Every structure is written in C-alpha cells, then in structure tokens.
mmCIF file of C-alpha atoms in Angstrom:
data_model
loop_
_atom_site.group_PDB
_atom_site.id
_atom_site.type_symbol
_atom_site.label_atom_id
_atom_site.label_comp_id
_atom_site.label_asym_id
_atom_site.label_seq_id
_atom_site.Cartn_x
_atom_site.Cartn_y
_atom_site.Cartn_z
ATOM 1 C CA MET A 9 -0.232 -0.093 -0.084
ATOM 2 C CA SER A 10 0.621 3.378 -0.850
ATOM 3 C CA PRO A 11 1.832 6.167 2.187
ATOM 4 C CA PRO A 12 -0.506 8.898 2.543
ATOM 5 C CA LEU A 13 0.288 12.538 0.496
ATOM 6 C CA SER A 14 2.593 14.411 1.873
ATOM 7 C CA GLY A 15 5.158 16.945 -0.125
ATOM 8 C CA HIS A 16 5.901 20.585 0.210
ATOM 9 C CA TRP A 17 5.542 22.612 -3.512
ATOM 10 C CA GLN A 18 7.893 25.987 -3.550
ATOM 11 C CA PRO A 19 7.294 28.338 -5.986
ATOM 12 C CA ILE A 20 10.287 29.049 -8.633
ATOM 13 C CA PRO A 21 11.519 32.675 -7.448
ATOM 14 C CA HIS A 22 10.481 35.591 -9.347
ATOM 15 C CA PHE A 23 7.487 33.664 -11.375
ATOM 16 C CA PRO A 24 7.014 35.060 -14.773
ATOM 17 C CA ASN A 25 3.617 36.285 -16.122
ATOM 18 C CA VAL A 26 1.990 34.484 -18.773
ATOM 19 C CA TYR A 27 -0.024 35.840 -21.300
ATOM 20 C CA TYR A 28 -1.695 33.491 -23.994
ATOM 21 C CA GLY A 29 -3.889 33.590 -27.161
ATOM 22 C CA SER A 30 -3.920 34.935 -31.222
ATOM 23 C CA ASN A 31 -2.387 38.396 -30.044
ATOM 24 C CA CYS A 32 -1.769 38.577 -26.880
ATOM 25 C CA VAL A 33 2.012 40.316 -28.343
ATOM 26 C CA SER A 34 0.708 42.869 -29.792
ATOM 27 C CA ASN A 35 -1.925 43.552 -27.507
ATOM 28 C CA ASN A 36 0.415 43.321 -24.182
ATOM 29 C CA LEU A 37 4.192 43.241 -24.678
ATOM 30 C CA LEU A 38 4.368 47.253 -24.613
ATOM 31 C CA SER A 39 2.683 47.709 -20.934
ATOM 32 C CA CYS A 40 4.756 44.637 -20.040
ATOM 33 C CA LEU A 41 8.337 47.074 -20.516
ATOM 34 C CA PRO A 42 9.550 48.558 -16.931
ATOM 35 C CA THR A 43 9.540 51.309 -18.142
ATOM 36 C CA SER A 44 7.658 53.906 -20.311
ATOM 37 C CA THR A 45 11.324 54.580 -22.676
ATOM 38 C CA SER A 46 12.657 51.053 -22.208
ATOM 39 C CA LYS A 47 14.376 49.637 -25.097
ATOM 40 C CA ALA A 48 14.790 46.011 -26.212
ATOM 41 C CA ILE A 49 17.572 43.878 -27.499
ATOM 42 C CA ILE A 50 15.949 40.962 -29.528
ATOM 43 C CA ILE A 51 17.794 37.262 -29.366
ATOM 44 C CA THR A 52 17.450 35.641 -31.423
ATOM 45 C CA GLY A 53 18.639 32.679 -34.200
ATOM 46 C CA ASN A 54 18.783 33.426 -37.812
ATOM 47 C CA SER A 55 16.141 31.467 -39.059
ATOM 48 C CA LEU A 56 13.896 33.279 -37.380
ATOM 49 C CA ALA A 57 15.184 36.598 -38.824
ATOM 50 C CA THR A 58 15.790 35.252 -42.033
ATOM 51 C CA ARG A 59 13.047 33.006 -43.311
ATOM 52 C CA THR A 60 10.037 33.898 -41.154
ATOM 53 C CA PRO A 61 8.861 38.062 -40.572
ATOM 54 C CA LEU A 62 8.746 37.639 -36.972
ATOM 55 C CA VAL A 63 11.244 39.645 -36.419
ATOM 56 C CA GLN A 64 11.084 42.559 -38.385
ATOM 57 C CA GLN A 65 6.560 42.783 -37.246
ATOM 58 C CA LEU A 66 8.560 42.675 -33.450
ATOM 59 C CA GLN A 67 10.563 44.637 -34.460
ATOM 60 C CA THR A 68 7.746 47.250 -36.528
ATOM 61 C CA LEU A 69 5.778 46.609 -32.499
ATOM 62 C CA LEU A 70 8.237 47.801 -30.417
ATOM 63 C CA THR A 71 9.093 50.570 -32.989
ATOM 64 C CA PRO A 72 12.974 52.515 -32.614
ATOM 65 C CA THR A 73 11.663 54.131 -29.607
ATOM 66 C CA HIS A 74 11.433 50.478 -28.026
ATOM 67 C CA HIS A 75 13.840 48.708 -29.778
ATOM 68 C CA ALA A 76 17.358 48.648 -29.678
ATOM 69 C CA ALA A 77 18.995 45.723 -31.423
ATOM 70 C CA THR A 78 18.371 42.608 -32.568
ATOM 71 C CA ILE A 79 21.484 39.724 -32.250
ATOM 72 C CA SER A 80 20.226 36.739 -34.525
ATOM 73 C CA THR A 81 23.700 34.461 -34.013
ATOM 74 C CA ILE A 82 21.861 32.222 -31.608
ATOM 75 C CA THR A 83 22.455 28.515 -32.682
ATOM 76 C CA GLN A 84 21.937 24.999 -31.615
ATOM 77 C CA HIS A 85 22.639 23.799 -28.248
ATOM 78 C CA ASN A 86 24.183 27.607 -27.332
ATOM 79 C CA PRO A 87 27.905 27.393 -27.913
ATOM 80 C CA SER A 88 30.306 29.528 -25.851
ATOM 81 C CA ASN A 89 31.377 31.396 -28.153
ATOM 82 C CA THR A 90 28.447 32.845 -29.560
ATOM 83 C CA LEU A 91 27.515 34.119 -25.997
ATOM 84 C CA ASP A 92 30.517 35.722 -25.316
ATOM 85 C CA ASP A 93 30.436 37.764 -28.305
ATOM 86 C CA ALA A 94 26.931 38.612 -26.910
ATOM 87 C CA LEU A 95 26.983 39.715 -24.082
ATOM 88 C CA THR A 96 29.974 41.669 -25.421
ATOM 89 C CA THR A 97 27.243 43.208 -27.910
ATOM 90 C CA ILE A 98 24.656 43.487 -24.560
ATOM 91 C CA LEU A 99 27.315 45.663 -22.233
ATOM 92 C CA SER A 100 28.619 47.705 -25.453
ATOM 93 C CA LEU A 101 25.311 48.664 -25.850
ATOM 94 C CA HIS A 102 24.130 48.692 -22.659
ATOM 95 C CA ALA A 103 27.162 51.207 -21.633
ATOM 96 C CA THR A 104 26.326 54.139 -24.211
ATOM 97 C CA ASP A 105 22.381 53.371 -23.408
ATOM 98 C CA PRO A 106 20.805 52.976 -19.692
ATOM 99 C CA THR A 107 17.599 52.257 -21.238
ATOM 100 C CA ILE A 108 18.509 49.267 -22.914
ATOM 101 C CA ASP A 109 17.090 47.348 -19.681
ATOM 102 C CA THR A 110 15.344 44.380 -21.315
ATOM 103 C CA LEU A 111 15.742 41.054 -23.433
ATOM 104 C CA ILE A 112 13.178 39.713 -25.796
ATOM 105 C CA SER A 113 13.839 35.722 -26.505
ATOM 106 C CA LEU A 114 12.586 34.671 -29.734
ATOM 107 C CA GLY A 115 12.065 31.002 -30.952
ATOM 108 C CA GLY A 116 12.994 28.020 -29.078
ATOM 109 C CA GLY A 117 14.773 26.125 -26.816
ATOM 110 C CA SER A 118 18.168 28.397 -27.762
ATOM 111 C CA PRO A 119 16.885 32.238 -27.719
ATOM 112 C CA ILE A 120 16.036 31.469 -24.097
ATOM 113 C CA ASP A 121 18.155 29.572 -22.589
ATOM 114 C CA SER A 122 20.653 32.406 -24.450
ATOM 115 C CA ALA A 123 19.008 35.139 -23.033
ATOM 116 C CA LYS A 124 18.504 33.813 -19.586
ATOM 117 C CA ILE A 125 22.604 33.402 -19.634
ATOM 118 C CA LEU A 126 22.783 36.807 -21.339
ATOM 119 C CA ALA A 127 20.505 38.094 -18.633
ATOM 120 C CA LEU A 128 22.933 36.243 -15.748
ATOM 121 C CA ARG A 129 26.004 37.371 -17.595
ATOM 122 C CA PHE A 130 24.352 40.779 -17.313
ATOM 123 C CA HIS A 131 23.415 40.660 -13.961
ATOM 124 C CA GLN A 132 27.253 39.425 -12.453
ATOM 125 C CA HIS A 133 28.842 42.065 -14.492
ATOM 126 C CA HIS A 134 27.511 45.011 -13.347
ATOM 127 C CA SER A 135 27.196 43.410 -9.182
ATOM 128 C CA PRO A 136 28.882 45.058 -6.785
ATOM 129 C CA GLU A 137 31.123 42.674 -6.173
ATOM 130 C CA SER A 138 32.656 42.792 -10.290
ATOM 131 C CA SER A 139 33.301 46.645 -8.880
ATOM 132 C CA SER A 140 36.387 48.228 -8.008
ATOM 133 C CA PRO A 141 36.942 47.411 -4.025
ATOM 134 C CA TYR A 142 38.367 51.553 -3.612
ATOM 135 C CA THR A 143 35.045 52.507 -4.857
ATOM 136 C CA THR A 144 33.595 54.074 -1.793
ATOM 137 C CA ILE A 145 30.142 54.331 -3.471
ATOM 138 C CA PRO A 146 28.028 51.292 -2.618
ATOM 139 C CA LEU A 147 26.920 49.976 -6.166
ATOM 140 C CA LYS A 148 22.621 48.507 -6.735
ATOM 141 C CA PRO A 149 23.140 45.816 -8.808
ATOM 142 C CA LEU A 150 21.786 46.509 -12.557
ATOM 143 C CA LYS A 151 19.602 43.799 -13.942
ATOM 144 C CA LEU A 152 17.638 42.979 -17.248
ATOM 145 C CA THR A 153 14.534 42.051 -17.874
ATOM 146 C CA HIS A 154 13.105 38.972 -20.209
ATOM 147 C CA LEU A 155 9.991 38.255 -21.282
ATOM 148 C CA SER A 156 10.560 35.570 -23.814
ATOM 149 C CA ILE A 157 7.940 34.356 -26.497
ATOM 150 C CA PRO A 158 8.317 30.910 -27.594
ATOM 151 C CA THR A 159 8.175 29.627 -30.888
ATOM 152 C CA THR A 160 8.312 25.892 -29.761
ATOM 153 C CA LEU A 161 7.194 23.355 -27.014
ATOM 154 C CA SER A 162 10.317 22.932 -25.226
ATOM 155 C CA ALA A 163 9.499 24.777 -22.453
ATOM 156 C CA ALA A 164 12.396 26.356 -22.143
ATOM 157 C CA GLU A 165 10.574 29.832 -20.479
ATOM 158 C CA THR A 166 9.193 27.747 -18.310
ATOM 159 C CA THR A 167 12.731 27.986 -15.768
ATOM 160 C CA PRO A 168 15.072 30.288 -13.900
ATOM 161 C CA GLY A 169 18.068 28.450 -15.737
ATOM 162 C CA GLY A 170 19.693 27.014 -19.177
ATOM 163 C CA GLY A 171 22.317 25.313 -20.953
ATOM 164 C CA PHE A 172 25.179 26.391 -23.172
ATOM 165 C CA THR A 173 27.453 23.903 -24.628
ATOM 166 C CA THR A 174 31.904 24.414 -23.937
ATOM 167 C CA SER A 175 34.540 24.390 -26.473
ATOM 168 C CA ASN A 176 35.672 20.663 -25.342
ATOM 169 C CA GLY A 177 31.205 19.392 -26.793
ATOM 170 C CA THR A 178 29.772 19.154 -23.773
ATOM 171 C CA LYS A 179 26.506 21.059 -21.804
ATOM 172 C CA GLN A 180 27.248 22.491 -18.875
ATOM 173 C CA SER A 181 24.076 23.431 -17.014
ATOM 174 C CA LEU A 182 23.269 26.832 -14.050
ATOM 175 C CA MET A 183 20.122 27.877 -12.666
ATOM 176 C CA SER A 184 19.982 31.359 -10.672
ATOM 177 C CA PRO A 185 17.299 33.714 -9.682
ATOM 178 C CA HIS A 186 18.638 36.163 -11.736
ATOM 179 C CA MET A 187 17.779 33.804 -15.556
ATOM 180 C CA SER A 188 14.393 33.914 -14.277
ATOM 181 C CA ILE A 189 11.342 35.602 -17.009
ATOM 182 C CA ASN A 190 9.330 38.223 -15.879
ATOM 183 C CA THR A 191 6.767 36.914 -18.652
ATOM 184 C CA ILE A 192 5.838 34.613 -21.588
ATOM 185 C CA PHE A 193 3.385 34.958 -23.965
ATOM 186 C CA TYR A 194 2.178 31.799 -25.221
ATOM 187 C CA ASP A 195 0.736 33.423 -28.675
ATOM 188 C CA PRO A 196 -0.364 30.948 -31.788
ATOM 189 C CA ASP A 197 0.601 33.981 -34.269
ATOM 190 C CA TYR A 198 4.306 33.090 -33.801
ATOM 191 C CA ALA A 199 4.055 29.635 -33.847
ATOM 192 C CA LYS A 200 2.947 29.437 -37.544
ATOM 193 C CA HIS A 201 6.039 29.695 -38.826
ATOM 194 C CA THR A 202 7.747 26.567 -36.777
ATOM 195 C CA PRO A 203 8.764 23.726 -39.340
ATOM 196 C CA LEU A 204 6.181 20.925 -38.029
ATOM 197 C CA HIS A 205 9.662 18.257 -37.715
ATOM 198 C CA LEU A 206 10.119 21.434 -35.124
ATOM 199 C CA TRP A 207 7.384 21.564 -33.403
ATOM 200 C CA LEU A 208 6.362 17.662 -32.765
ATOM 201 C CA THR A 209 9.859 16.949 -31.343
ATOM 202 C CA THR A 210 9.806 20.090 -29.153
ATOM 203 C CA GLY A 211 6.080 18.369 -28.506
ATOM 204 C CA ILE A 212 7.633 14.763 -27.477
ATOM 205 C CA ARG A 213 10.427 17.072 -24.738
ATOM 206 C CA ALA A 214 7.711 18.507 -23.388
ATOM 207 C CA LEU A 215 6.481 15.206 -23.231
ATOM 208 C CA ASP A 216 9.858 13.994 -21.702
ATOM 209 C CA HIS A 217 9.081 16.545 -18.877
ATOM 210 C CA THR A 218 5.713 15.149 -17.736
ATOM 211 C CA ILE A 219 6.141 12.082 -17.695
ATOM 212 C CA GLU A 220 9.476 12.169 -16.232
ATOM 213 C CA ALA A 221 7.910 14.510 -13.393
ATOM 214 C CA ILE A 222 5.180 11.626 -12.424
ATOM 215 C CA TYR A 223 8.323 8.852 -10.924
ATOM 216 C CA HIS A 224 10.485 12.450 -9.851
ATOM 217 C CA PRO A 225 11.348 11.273 -6.206
ATOM 218 C CA THR A 226 10.854 15.389 -4.876
ATOM 219 C CA ALA A 227 8.595 16.916 -7.084
ATOM 220 C CA SER A 228 5.085 17.450 -5.762
ATOM 221 C CA GLU A 229 1.362 16.283 -6.349
ATOM 222 C CA ILE A 230 0.219 19.297 -6.431
ATOM 223 C CA PRO A 231 0.621 21.077 -8.082
ATOM 224 C CA TRP A 232 3.104 20.013 -10.840
ATOM 225 C CA LYS A 233 2.667 16.197 -10.898
ATOM 226 C CA VAL A 234 -1.242 17.437 -11.011
ATOM 227 C CA LEU A 235 -0.523 19.123 -13.971
ATOM 228 C CA ALA A 236 2.120 16.497 -16.071
ATOM 229 C CA LEU A 237 -0.740 14.458 -15.995
ATOM 230 C CA TRP A 238 -3.283 16.565 -17.843
ATOM 231 C CA ALA A 239 -0.777 18.032 -20.394
ATOM 232 C CA VAL A 240 0.398 13.967 -20.044
ATOM 233 C CA LYS A 241 -3.411 13.311 -22.126
ATOM 234 C CA GLU A 242 -3.100 17.292 -24.062
ATOM 235 C CA LEU A 243 -0.227 16.244 -25.722
ATOM 236 C CA PHE A 244 -0.932 13.022 -26.632
ATOM 237 C CA GLU A 245 -4.572 13.971 -28.379
ATOM 238 C CA CYS A 246 -2.988 17.152 -29.115
ATOM 239 C CA LEU A 247 0.351 16.076 -31.374
ATOM 240 C CA PRO A 248 -1.017 13.980 -33.668
ATOM 241 C CA LEU A 249 -4.199 16.576 -34.309
ATOM 242 C CA ALA A 250 -1.208 19.322 -35.419
ATOM 243 C CA LYS A 251 0.902 16.968 -37.921
ATOM 244 C CA GLU A 252 -2.412 16.995 -40.243
ATOM 245 C CA SER A 253 -3.041 20.603 -39.105
ATOM 246 C CA HIS A 254 -0.520 22.203 -38.042
ATOM 247 C CA PRO A 255 0.338 25.767 -38.468
ATOM 248 C CA ASP A 256 -4.090 26.358 -39.629
ATOM 249 C CA ASN A 257 -5.233 24.887 -35.949
ATOM 250 C CA ASP A 258 -5.012 28.134 -32.936
ATOM 251 C CA SER A 259 -6.573 25.992 -31.442
ATOM 252 C CA VAL A 260 -4.737 22.702 -31.378
ATOM 253 C CA THR A 261 -1.203 24.859 -31.148
ATOM 254 C CA MET A 262 -3.096 27.029 -28.173
ATOM 255 C CA ARG A 263 -3.971 23.771 -26.425
ATOM 256 C CA LEU A 264 -0.340 22.384 -27.013
ATOM 257 C CA MET A 265 1.316 25.794 -25.736
ATOM 258 C CA LEU A 266 -0.569 25.547 -23.499
ATOM 259 C CA ALA A 267 0.502 21.965 -22.595
ATOM 260 C CA ALA A 268 3.918 22.083 -22.406
ATOM 261 C CA PHE A 269 4.062 24.755 -19.737
ATOM 262 C CA ALA A 270 1.981 22.785 -17.962
ATOM 263 C CA SER A 271 4.671 20.132 -17.855
ATOM 264 C CA SER A 272 7.362 21.943 -16.658
ATOM 265 C CA GLY A 273 6.545 25.483 -15.457
ATOM 266 C CA LEU A 274 4.854 24.413 -12.345
ATOM 267 C CA LYS A 275 7.723 22.325 -11.082
ATOM 268 C CA GLY A 276 8.654 24.716 -8.168
ATOM 269 C CA ALA A 277 12.279 25.167 -6.838
ATOM 270 C CA ARG A 278 12.941 21.691 -4.350
ATOM 271 C CA VAL A 279 12.731 19.055 -7.813
ATOM 272 C CA THR A 280 16.593 18.203 -7.177
ATOM 273 C CA GLY A 281 17.613 14.911 -6.954
ATOM 274 C CA GLY A 282 15.622 12.665 -9.887
ATOM 275 C CA GLY A 283 14.744 9.804 -10.924
ATOM 276 C CA LEU A 284 17.902 8.153 -10.733
ATOM 277 C CA GLY A 285 20.402 11.477 -8.859
ATOM 278 C CA LEU A 286 20.489 13.053 -12.041
ATOM 279 C CA GLY A 287 18.213 16.046 -11.951
ATOM 280 C CA MET A 288 15.172 15.594 -13.749
ATOM 281 C CA GLY A 289 14.903 11.715 -15.121
ATOM 282 C CA LEU A 290 17.557 10.446 -17.104
ATOM 283 C CA SER A 291 15.996 9.695 -20.463
ATOM 284 C CA HIS A 292 16.518 13.507 -19.372
ATOM 285 C CA SER A 293 20.317 12.716 -18.550
ATOM 286 C CA LEU A 294 20.459 10.811 -22.049
ATOM 287 C CA GLY A 295 19.612 13.657 -23.783
ATOM 288 C CA TYR A 296 22.801 16.302 -22.035
ATOM 289 C CA ALA A 297 24.268 12.869 -23.048
ATOM 290 C CA LEU A 298 23.513 13.030 -26.705
ATOM 291 C CA GLY A 299 22.390 16.882 -27.285
ATOM 292 C CA SER A 300 25.334 18.719 -27.195
ATOM 293 C CA PRO A 301 28.464 16.257 -27.889
ATOM 294 C CA TYR A 302 26.588 14.549 -30.719
ATOM 295 C CA GLY A 303 24.390 17.769 -32.583
ATOM 296 C CA ILE A 304 21.352 15.737 -31.632
ATOM 297 C CA PRO A 305 18.130 18.529 -30.635
ATOM 298 C CA HIS A 306 16.711 17.569 -27.850
ATOM 299 C CA GLY A 307 13.258 17.532 -29.037
ATOM 300 C CA VAL A 308 14.844 14.439 -31.291
ATOM 301 C CA THR A 309 16.853 13.189 -28.931
ATOM 302 C CA SER A 310 13.617 12.462 -26.807
ATOM 303 C CA CYS A 311 11.938 10.144 -29.086
ATOM 304 C CA VAL A 312 14.464 8.231 -29.045
ATOM 305 C CA THR A 313 14.707 7.922 -25.036
ATOM 306 C CA LEU A 314 11.796 8.725 -23.760
ATOM 307 C CA GLY A 315 9.809 5.214 -25.178
ATOM 308 C CA LYS A 316 13.297 2.982 -23.310
ATOM 309 C CA VAL A 317 13.281 4.715 -20.172
ATOM 310 C CA VAL A 318 9.560 4.605 -19.375
ATOM 311 C CA GLY A 319 8.997 1.230 -19.506
ATOM 312 C CA ARG A 320 11.171 0.542 -17.458
ATOM 313 C CA GLN A 321 10.523 2.815 -14.421
ATOM 314 C CA VAL A 322 5.986 3.633 -14.780
ATOM 315 C CA ALA A 323 3.132 2.313 -14.073
ATOM 316 C CA ARG A 324 1.002 5.136 -13.010
ATOM 317 C CA LEU A 325 1.134 6.911 -15.903
ATOM 318 C CA CYS A 326 -1.027 3.934 -17.494
ATOM 319 C CA GLU A 327 -4.195 4.993 -17.777
ATOM 320 C CA ALA A 328 -3.728 8.865 -18.205
ATOM 321 C CA VAL A 329 -1.870 7.307 -22.400
ATOM 322 C CA GLY A 330 -4.648 5.480 -22.645
ATOM 323 C CA GLY A 331 -3.604 2.088 -21.843
ATOM 324 C CA VAL A 332 -5.427 -0.387 -19.251
ATOM 325 C CA ARG A 333 -3.677 -0.558 -15.418
ATOM 326 C CA THR A 334 -3.315 -4.407 -14.954
ATOM 327 C CA GLY A 335 -1.760 -3.913 -11.053
ATOM 328 C CA ASP A 336 1.447 -5.349 -12.097
ATOM 329 C CA GLU A 337 4.491 -1.772 -12.184
ATOM 330 C CA GLU A 338 5.908 -4.527 -14.836
ATOM 331 C CA VAL A 339 3.808 -4.431 -17.337
ATOM 332 C CA ASP A 340 2.248 -1.764 -16.412
ATOM 333 C CA ALA A 341 5.534 0.434 -17.465
ATOM 334 C CA GLY A 342 6.675 -1.814 -20.805
ATOM 335 C CA ILE A 343 2.782 -0.674 -21.494
ATOM 336 C CA VAL A 344 3.097 3.044 -21.195
ATOM 337 C CA GLY A 345 6.296 2.919 -23.623
ATOM 338 C CA GLU A 346 4.832 1.803 -25.794
ATOM 339 C CA ARG A 347 2.007 3.854 -25.745
ATOM 340 C CA VAL A 348 5.225 6.790 -26.222
ATOM 341 C CA GLU A 349 7.124 4.604 -29.441
ATOM 342 C CA GLY A 350 3.987 4.024 -30.185
ATOM 343 C CA LEU A 351 3.111 7.884 -30.634
ATOM 344 C CA VAL A 352 6.483 8.498 -32.067
ATOM 345 C CA GLU A 353 5.773 6.772 -34.544
ATOM 346 C CA GLY A 354 2.977 7.309 -35.873
ATOM 347 C CA LEU A 355 4.342 11.353 -36.254
ATOM 348 C CA GLY A 356 6.317 10.047 -38.268
ATOM 349 C CA LEU A 357 9.075 11.362 -36.180
ATOM 350 C CA ARG A 358 10.793 7.191 -35.174
ATOM 351 C CA VAL A 359 14.244 7.181 -35.494
ATOM 352 C CA GLY A 360 16.218 3.308 -36.486
ATOM 353 C CA SER A 361 19.147 3.765 -34.327
ATOM 354 C CA LEU A 362 21.615 6.560 -33.028
ATOM 355 C CA MET A 363 23.791 4.942 -35.732
ATOM 356 C CA GLU A 364 20.820 7.004 -37.951
ATOM 357 C CA LEU A 365 22.296 9.805 -36.304
ATOM 358 C CA GLY A 366 25.342 9.767 -37.095
ATOM 359 C CA VAL A 367 26.893 8.310 -33.818
ATOM 360 C CA GLY A 368 28.423 5.698 -34.137
ATOM 361 C CA ASN A 369 27.912 1.691 -31.540
ATOM 362 C CA GLY A 370 31.556 2.274 -29.739
ATOM 363 C CA GLU A 371 30.446 5.244 -28.257
ATOM 364 C CA VAL A 372 27.844 2.937 -25.561
ATOM 365 C CA GLU A 373 29.495 3.413 -22.418
ATOM 366 C CA VAL A 374 30.571 7.076 -23.147
ATOM 367 C CA ILE A 375 27.165 8.272 -24.077
ATOM 368 C CA ALA A 376 26.355 6.256 -20.571
ATOM 369 C CA LYS A 377 29.165 7.522 -17.885
ATOM 370 C CA ARG A 378 28.111 10.852 -19.461
ATOM 371 C CA ALA A 379 24.868 10.626 -18.332
ATOM 372 C CA LEU A 380 25.505 9.262 -15.298
ATOM 373 C CA ARG A 381 27.915 12.362 -14.931
ATOM 374 C CA GLY A 382 31.022 10.714 -14.631
ATOM 375 C CA VAL A 383 30.333 7.344 -13.196
ATOM 376 C CA GLY A 384 31.806 4.370 -14.729
ATOM 377 C CA GLU A 385 31.168 1.170 -12.949
ATOM 378 C CA GLY A 386 28.674 -0.422 -10.753
ATOM 379 C CA VAL A 387 25.026 -1.889 -11.024
ATOM 380 C CA LEU A 388 23.636 1.571 -12.389
ATOM 381 C CA PHE A 389 26.020 1.870 -15.369
ATOM 382 C CA GLU A 390 25.824 -1.606 -16.556
ATOM 383 C CA ARG A 391 22.017 -1.138 -16.021
ATOM 384 C CA VAL A 392 21.885 2.189 -17.960
ATOM 385 C CA ARG A 393 24.811 0.865 -20.681
ATOM 386 C CA GLU A 394 21.674 -2.307 -21.617
ATOM 387 C CA LEU A 395 19.545 0.981 -21.602
ATOM 388 C CA VAL A 396 21.898 2.643 -24.108
ATOM 389 C CA GLU A 397 23.476 -0.247 -26.619
ATOM 390 C CA GLU A 398 18.915 -1.281 -27.516
ATOM 391 C CA MET A 399 18.958 2.417 -28.860
ATOM 392 C CA PHE A 400 21.389 1.072 -31.397
#
C-alpha cells in the first residue's frame, strides 16, 4: 500500500506572468516593458530572422522608441563563444544607452536559454562584487527584464535555468534567480512559421518533462504532478492533431503551448535529485549526453530515449496514455513505454537507431558515463549501458 501523501511545493523565485492567446504579444508586450522609455534587445536565431517575418513584426511593434538591437546569431545548443560575443554586444550597447534594460527572447530553447544566461552574466558584470575594491559608493546591481515569446514546445521559458555548450562539446548547465523570466507570451500567431518536425519533436520533449515528473522523487503532487498528468493527455491527443493541421489550427496550437507550460512551469524550486540522482530523470540525462556532443536536437533525443526509459520505470501513467492498468507495475510500465514509442512512430518521428543520427556504436559506454555524470562502473552504470545499447 502506498504511504499517505505528503510534500511541499515551493514556487520558483520571481515566477513569470503568463499571457496566452492570439494577439497576446501585440496587445500586451509594450505594457510589460519596465518603463515608458525602456529599450529592448531581441535575442533570436538566424532562421527566424531571415526566413520568417516574425523578427520584423516584433521590431515594428516595438518601434525605434523601444527597439535597441537584434542579436540573431544564436544557434543550437548555445556554443559558449556565441554567448560571449552576444554579451560583449549587450554590454557595449548598454554602456552608451542605459535605457536598454530588456531582453526579448524569440524562438525555441536555444534563444530562450541564451537570453537567460545573458541576463545572468549581465547581472554578474554589474554586481557590487565585480566593482573596484577602492570604490566608496555603494552600487546597486543592474538586471535586465526578460520577456519571452516561445515558438516551440521545449518549455525552456518555464525555468530559471539553461545550458550552453563548452569548447570541448559538453553541455554546461546554470541555474539562478537572475535567470528568471518576467513574462511569457504564448501566442499561436508566433508558432505559425515553426516547421512541423520541430513543432512535433519539441512536443515529445514536453512529454518527456511530464512523464519524468510523475516518478520524480521530490516532485510535489500539487500542482506539478497533477498538471503533468493533464499535460500527458493533452499531448497524446493534440500532437496527432497537430501533425494533420499545423500551423493552421490555432486551437490545437494553443492547447499544446499550455500543455508545454504545464509540463514544466509548475515544477517549483525543490525538485532535485531526479529518479536516478540525475536532475530531471534518466531520459533527460541521456538527452544531454547525446545532444551537444553529437549535435542532436533535444526534441529528437527525447524521441529516441523516452519510450525505452519509461518502459522500465513508469506504471502510474498507464491510464493517462490510454492503456488499461493490469496491477503489475512492470507490465504497466511496458504499456506506457509502448504507447510513447507508438506516438513517436505515429507522428513520423521514429529514428531507427542512434547510428542513423551519426552516433557510432563504440560510444555506448561514453554516453552512459556522461549521462551518469562520470560514473563508469557499478550496477546502475551497467543498467544504463544496456539501455543505451538498445538504442543502436
């Protein structure tokens, strides 16, 4: 028998405001700027800047009064040198115009994480600790307001953390209250130019968040697990609909955006340790082990890892994904894993093996060790190594 429920949900500091619905950006963005004279720097990627009208649309909304610059050099997995260059640009612009006090991230996980990291580094650069030890004037730390307009379902906007890729190709994660986003805008009009494959794979990434929440040892029942179970159902129902109707069905787009938010937005500040001591859980850890080193988008890594990981760990989700619980946890877990892999295949996202993604089978132990943060022996390592072998 399961023990009585108990727990604690602690909101993330500076929890963001959330606007959602068509035209929510045009109706509310300007009122969310810190002051009437604020200027913003748009943080985005080259594809959105050159292949869609979104950046121009946003610049027009801001007008020259509120638009300071656009940095469109952000790329997948956030290489550290790209962030260094962007920070240099921001510091230079702010030095000549202190009314520049806002970052607007536009895009998926990479631009959003980049803006969070840049906000943190801007704060660190202007903190009292970084000032001259000889100054006698107390300095007030400067911070940038961060407004986010997601165009994928990665849910990067929901947490005060983010990652970048170091020069040796490994992913480095940061988390700080100074990386918190002030306001999120879920506007289906801004998702209309997102390619279908990217939209669906990031939807599987959101599903990864929801499922790993259910068996996370420190996740609270209320509100995260309850919302995660709701989000599982929404994602299973709406992703197939999106495959047939994206980007023309605003209702489905909006439901998916809110499901992505629910997948991670109410996580809280006490989620530590993961199912195997790995942060979120093994699927996420394997995703980080595969993503940056091999140049694989995290939505795609979730398509590869989630079903196999879940098949070994989850029973509670059986009914949420449309299965019938048998009472045998191992059997139920297998049903969930099969349903997840069935969803991935039904969406046309199935990857036959990691070899098809350019990963050599000689990398099995490297991936397992990286996923376990350096642990390269023992029972746990052997279990993860066997799981990685199944992906080839």
